CSV table of C-alpha atoms in Angstrom, one decimal:
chain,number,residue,atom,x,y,z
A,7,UNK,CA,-41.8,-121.3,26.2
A,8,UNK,CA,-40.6,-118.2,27.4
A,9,UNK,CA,-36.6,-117.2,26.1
A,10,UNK,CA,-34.0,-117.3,28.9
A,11,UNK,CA,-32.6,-114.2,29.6
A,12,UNK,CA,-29.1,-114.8,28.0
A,13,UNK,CA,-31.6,-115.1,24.6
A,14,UNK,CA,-33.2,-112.7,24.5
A,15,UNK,CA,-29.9,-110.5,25.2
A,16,UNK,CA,-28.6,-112.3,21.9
A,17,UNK,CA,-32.2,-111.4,20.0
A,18,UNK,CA,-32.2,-108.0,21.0
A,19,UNK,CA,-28.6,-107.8,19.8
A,20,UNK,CA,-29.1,-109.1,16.4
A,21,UNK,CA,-32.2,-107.2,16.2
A,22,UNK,CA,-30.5,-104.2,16.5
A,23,UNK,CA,-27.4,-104.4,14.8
A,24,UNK,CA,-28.9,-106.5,11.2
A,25,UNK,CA,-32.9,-106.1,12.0
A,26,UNK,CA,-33.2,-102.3,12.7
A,27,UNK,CA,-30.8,-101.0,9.8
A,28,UNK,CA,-33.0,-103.8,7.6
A,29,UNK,CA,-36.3,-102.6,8.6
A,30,UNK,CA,-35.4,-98.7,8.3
A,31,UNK,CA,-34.5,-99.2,4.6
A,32,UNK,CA,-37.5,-101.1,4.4
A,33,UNK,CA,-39.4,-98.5,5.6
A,34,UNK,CA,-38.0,-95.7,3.9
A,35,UNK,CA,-38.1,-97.2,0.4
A,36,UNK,CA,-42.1,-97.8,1.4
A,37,UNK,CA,-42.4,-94.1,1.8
A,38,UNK,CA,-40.6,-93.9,-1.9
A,39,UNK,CA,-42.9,-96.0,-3.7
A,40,UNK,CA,-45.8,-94.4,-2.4
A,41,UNK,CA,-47.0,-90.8,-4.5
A,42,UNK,CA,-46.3,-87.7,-3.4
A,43,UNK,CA,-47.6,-87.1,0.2
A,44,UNK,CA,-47.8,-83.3,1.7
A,45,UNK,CA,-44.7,-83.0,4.2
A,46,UNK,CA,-46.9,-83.5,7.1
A,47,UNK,CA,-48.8,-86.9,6.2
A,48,UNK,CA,-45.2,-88.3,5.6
A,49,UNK,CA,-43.7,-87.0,9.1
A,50,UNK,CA,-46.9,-89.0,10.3
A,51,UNK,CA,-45.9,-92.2,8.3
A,52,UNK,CA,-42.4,-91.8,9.6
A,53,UNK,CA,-43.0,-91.7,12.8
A,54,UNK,CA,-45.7,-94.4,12.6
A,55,UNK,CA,-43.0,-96.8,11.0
A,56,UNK,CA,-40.3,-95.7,13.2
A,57,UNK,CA,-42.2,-96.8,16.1
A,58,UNK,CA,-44.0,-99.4,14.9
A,59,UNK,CA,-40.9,-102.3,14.9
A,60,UNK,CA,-40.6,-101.8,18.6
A,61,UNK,CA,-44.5,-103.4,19.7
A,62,UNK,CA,-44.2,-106.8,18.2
A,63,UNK,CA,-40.4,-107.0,19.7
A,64,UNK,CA,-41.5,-105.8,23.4
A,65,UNK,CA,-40.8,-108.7,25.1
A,66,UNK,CA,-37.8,-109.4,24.0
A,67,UNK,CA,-36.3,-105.9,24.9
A,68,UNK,CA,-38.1,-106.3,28.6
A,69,UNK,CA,-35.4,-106.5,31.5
A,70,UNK,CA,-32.4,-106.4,29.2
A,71,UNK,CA,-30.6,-103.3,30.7
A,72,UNK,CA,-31.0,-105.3,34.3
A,73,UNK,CA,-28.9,-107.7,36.0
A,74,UNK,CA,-29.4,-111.3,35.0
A,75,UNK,CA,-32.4,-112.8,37.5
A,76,UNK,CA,-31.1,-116.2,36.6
A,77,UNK,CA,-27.5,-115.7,38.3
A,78,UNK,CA,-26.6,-116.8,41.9
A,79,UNK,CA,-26.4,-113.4,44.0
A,80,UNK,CA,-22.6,-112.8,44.7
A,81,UNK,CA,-22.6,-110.5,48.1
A,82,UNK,CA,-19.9,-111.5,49.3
């Protein structure tokens, strides 16, 4: 069942303001356990993990910044 519109404006809220921040300390204390990497191999993993949050979330984030399709067309 796909979410409503109004949802998936909520989701993509909370996944921004608590997910994101979450998922960045995540990522960066990953980085930290791991050994010593040269500079350039962790840029790569950087931007690999800073990227890689966005691909499962797509479809929430789809149509958010557009005016709710659901709503009656006021052109008056």
């Amino acid at each position: 069942m796909p979410l409503s519109y109004k949802a998936r404006r909520r989701w993509s809220l909370i996944i921004l303001v608590i997910g994101l921040p979450v998922y960045a300390v995540l990522a960066v204390n990953l980085v930290a356990i791991l050994p010593a990497l040269p500079k350039f191999l962790e840029f790569i993993m950087y931007v690999i993990l800073g990227t890689a949050w966005a691909f499962p979330l797509k479809f929430v984030f789809q149509g958010i910044g557009q005016a709710d399709p659901d709503a009656e067309d006021e052109q008056s």
